[in-house]
Coordinates of C-alpha atoms in Angstrom, one line a residue:
M1012 CA -11.9 24.6 -33.7
T1013 CA -12.2 21.4 -31.8
P1014 CA -14.2 22.0 -28.6
M1015 CA -12.4 21.3 -25.4
A1016 CA -13.5 18.4 -23.3
P1017 CA -15.6 19.4 -20.3
H1018 CA -13.6 19.8 -17.2
S1019 CA -15.1 18.7 -13.9
A1020 CA -13.9 20.7 -10.9
P1021 CA -12.5 18.8 -8.0
R1022 CA -15.0 18.0 -5.2
P1023 CA -14.7 20.4 -2.3
L1024 CA -13.0 19.0 0.8
T1025 CA -15.3 17.5 3.4
V1026 CA -14.0 16.8 6.9
G1027 CA -15.9 14.8 9.4
F1028 CA -15.5 15.3 13.2
D1029 CA -16.6 13.1 16.1
L1030 CA -18.3 15.0 18.9
D1031 CA -17.7 13.7 22.4
M1032 CA -14.1 14.3 23.6
T1033 CA -13.2 15.5 20.1
L1034 CA -15.1 18.7 19.7
I1035 CA -16.6 18.9 23.2
D1036 CA -15.5 17.8 26.6
S1037 CA -18.8 16.2 27.5
R1038 CA -17.5 14.6 30.8
P1039 CA -19.0 17.2 33.1
G1040 CA -22.4 17.2 31.5
I1041 CA -22.6 13.4 31.1
R1042 CA -21.4 12.9 34.7
A1043 CA -24.3 15.2 35.9
A1044 CA -26.8 13.4 33.7
Y1045 CA -25.8 9.9 35.1
R1046 CA -26.0 11.2 38.6
A1047 CA -29.5 12.6 38.0
L1048 CA -30.6 9.2 36.5
S1049 CA -29.1 7.4 39.5
D1050 CA -30.9 9.7 41.9
E1051 CA -34.2 9.2 40.1
T1052 CA -34.0 5.4 39.8
G1053 CA -32.1 4.6 43.0
V1054 CA -29.7 2.5 41.0
P1055 CA -26.0 3.2 41.9
I1056 CA -24.1 4.5 38.8
D1057 CA -20.4 5.3 39.1
A1058 CA -20.6 8.4 36.9
D1059 CA -16.9 9.1 37.4
L1060 CA -16.1 5.7 35.9
A1061 CA -18.7 6.0 33.1
V1062 CA -17.1 9.2 31.8
T1063 CA -13.7 7.5 31.4
R1064 CA -15.1 5.3 28.6
L1065 CA -17.1 7.7 26.4
G1066 CA -17.5 6.9 22.7
P1067 CA -19.7 3.8 22.4
P1068 CA -23.5 4.1 22.3
L1069 CA -25.2 5.0 25.6
E1070 CA -26.8 1.5 25.7
Q1071 CA -23.4 -0.1 26.1
E1072 CA -22.7 1.9 29.2
L1073 CA -26.1 1.4 30.7
A1074 CA -25.7 -2.3 30.4
H1075 CA -23.1 -2.0 33.3
W1076 CA -25.8 -0.7 35.6
F1077 CA -29.2 -2.0 34.6
P1078 CA -30.6 -5.4 33.6
D1079 CA -31.1 -6.0 29.9
E1080 CA -34.9 -5.6 30.1
H1081 CA -34.6 -2.0 31.4
I1082 CA -31.8 -0.7 29.2
Q1083 CA -34.0 0.8 26.5
E1084 CA -36.3 2.4 29.0
M1085 CA -33.3 3.9 30.9
A1086 CA -31.7 5.1 27.7
D1087 CA -34.9 6.9 26.7
R1088 CA -35.2 8.5 30.1
Y1089 CA -31.5 9.6 30.1
R1090 CA -31.9 11.2 26.7
E1091 CA -35.0 13.0 27.9
M1092 CA -33.1 14.3 31.0
Y1093 CA -29.9 15.1 29.1
P1094 CA -30.7 18.7 27.9
V1095 CA -31.5 19.8 31.5
Y1096 CA -28.3 18.5 33.0
A1097 CA -25.6 18.1 30.3
I1098 CA -25.7 21.0 27.9
A1099 CA -24.7 24.0 30.1
P1100 CA -21.7 22.3 31.9
T1101 CA -20.1 21.1 28.7
P1102 CA -17.2 23.2 27.2
A1103 CA -15.7 23.0 23.8
M1104 CA -12.4 21.2 23.5
A1105 CA -9.3 23.3 22.9
G1106 CA -9.1 24.1 19.2
A1107 CA -12.5 22.9 18.3
R1108 CA -13.9 26.2 16.9
E1109 CA -10.6 26.8 15.1
A1110 CA -10.6 23.4 13.6
I1111 CA -14.1 23.9 12.1
A1112 CA -13.1 27.4 10.9
A1113 CA -9.9 26.0 9.3
V1114 CA -12.0 23.6 7.1
R1115 CA -14.3 26.5 6.1
E1116 CA -11.5 28.8 5.4
S1117 CA -10.0 26.2 3.1
G1118 CA -13.2 26.2 1.1
G1119 CA -14.3 22.9 2.6
R1120 CA -17.3 21.6 4.5
A1121 CA -17.2 20.4 8.1
I1122 CA -19.7 17.7 9.3
V1123 CA -20.2 16.1 12.7
V1124 CA -20.7 12.4 12.8
T1125 CA -21.4 11.0 16.3
A1126 CA -23.0 8.1 18.2
K1127 CA -24.9 10.7 20.3
H1128 CA -28.6 11.2 20.1
E1129 CA -28.7 13.7 17.2
P1130 CA -31.0 16.3 18.8
N1131 CA -28.7 16.4 21.9
A1132 CA -25.6 16.7 19.7
K1133 CA -27.2 19.7 17.9
L1134 CA -28.0 21.3 21.3
H1135 CA -24.4 21.1 22.4
L1136 CA -23.1 22.6 19.2
A1137 CA -25.7 25.4 19.2
H1138 CA -24.9 26.2 22.9
L1139 CA -21.2 26.5 22.1
G1140 CA -21.6 28.4 18.9
I1141 CA -20.0 25.7 16.8
E1142 CA -21.7 25.5 13.4
P1143 CA -20.9 22.5 11.2
D1144 CA -22.5 22.2 7.8
E1145 CA -24.3 19.0 8.9
T1146 CA -24.7 17.0 12.1
I1147 CA -25.5 13.3 11.9
G1148 CA -26.2 11.3 15.0
W1149 CA -26.8 7.7 16.0
L1150 CA -23.7 6.3 14.2
W1151 CA -21.0 4.4 16.0
A1152 CA -17.6 3.0 14.8
E1153 CA -18.0 1.2 11.4
A1154 CA -21.5 2.6 11.0
K1155 CA -20.0 6.2 10.8
A1156 CA -18.9 5.2 7.3
E1157 CA -22.5 5.6 6.1
A1158 CA -22.5 9.3 6.7
L1159 CA -18.9 9.8 5.6
H1160 CA -19.8 8.2 2.3
E1161 CA -23.1 10.0 1.9
H1162 CA -21.4 13.4 2.5
G1163 CA -18.3 12.7 0.4
A1164 CA -15.9 13.1 3.3
S1165 CA -12.2 12.4 2.7
V1166 CA -11.0 12.9 6.3
Y1167 CA -12.5 11.9 9.7
V1168 CA -11.2 13.2 13.0
G1169 CA -12.0 11.4 16.2
D1170 CA -10.6 10.4 19.6
H1171 CA -11.6 6.7 19.8
I1172 CA -10.4 3.6 18.1
G1173 CA -14.1 3.2 16.9
D1174 CA -13.6 6.4 15.0
V1175 CA -10.5 5.0 13.4
R1176 CA -12.5 1.9 12.4
G1177 CA -15.2 4.1 10.9
A1178 CA -12.7 6.0 8.9
H1179 CA -11.2 2.8 7.5
V1180 CA -14.5 1.3 6.5
A1181 CA -15.3 4.6 4.7
G1182 CA -11.9 4.6 3.0
V1183 CA -11.0 8.0 4.3
L1184 CA -8.0 9.4 6.1
S1185 CA -8.2 8.8 9.9
V1186 CA -6.9 11.7 11.9
A1187 CA -6.9 11.0 15.7
V1188 CA -6.6 13.1 18.8
P1189 CA -5.8 11.3 22.2
T1190 CA -8.1 13.6 24.1
G1191 CA -10.6 10.9 25.0
P1192 CA -10.3 7.4 26.5
C1193 CA -7.8 6.1 23.9
D1194 CA -4.1 7.2 24.1
A1195 CA -1.9 7.9 21.2
D1196 CA -0.4 4.5 21.1
E1197 CA -3.8 2.8 21.0
L1198 CA -4.9 5.1 18.2
R1199 CA -1.8 4.3 16.2
A1200 CA -2.1 0.6 16.8
A1201 CA -5.7 0.8 15.6
G1202 CA -4.4 2.2 12.3
A1203 CA -4.9 6.0 12.6
D1204 CA -3.1 7.7 9.7
V1205 CA -2.3 10.8 11.6
V1206 CA -2.2 11.4 15.4
L1207 CA -2.3 15.0 16.6
D1208 CA -1.8 16.1 20.2
D1209 CA -5.2 17.8 20.1
L1210 CA -7.3 19.9 17.8
T1211 CA -5.1 23.0 18.3
A1212 CA -2.7 21.3 15.9
F1213 CA -5.4 20.7 13.3
P1214 CA -5.3 23.9 11.3
A1215 CA -1.6 23.6 10.6
W1216 CA -2.0 20.0 9.7
L1217 CA -4.8 20.8 7.4
R1218 CA -2.8 23.5 5.6
S1219 CA 0.0 20.9 5.0
Y1220 CA -2.5 18.3 3.9
R1221 CA -4.2 20.7 1.4
A1222 CA -0.7 21.6 0.0
D1223 CA 0.2 17.9 -0.4
P1224 CA -2.8 15.6 0.1
A1225 CA -0.8 12.6 -0.9

């Protein structure tokens, strides 16, 4: 009897998620942290404006308020203050827990890939009881492809055109939600493959995708 050729099982689905304004509404906490930094330094920071453009690394925002030679110092101080001011006021986005659960229930893995300082990202998730399989920080836009490749992701979900670019560089499906600073038209124009109203629509989309991934 001729032995059968070995059969390799298909790789489990891995879905990556952005954090700020995708899984968590970080505006209240970040607003509080910027106000605390402003009070400590005496430098006026328009925290209400700052939280309308979340997504890029902290240093890009601080460049609007501090001279170049102080940006790294202020970034370090902000990250140090952040757990005191930003964790407790920050809620989960609608559908966030259900989105992670949907990936797990499908037999897949859910990872978080974010530009945020990784320890603070993990504090947010622990506080909210959201438990991804992995959390990877310090990656923005195209650099997110590093973690998506490393963890074998085939889908990346985010709210920013930078997330769309990261998905494209990684060669994975870009699923976008207009719950952050970029509206649906901007996300589509950037090349998002799928635009959902928010994460509450994700479980139904995932079921459809799993039934017909093409």
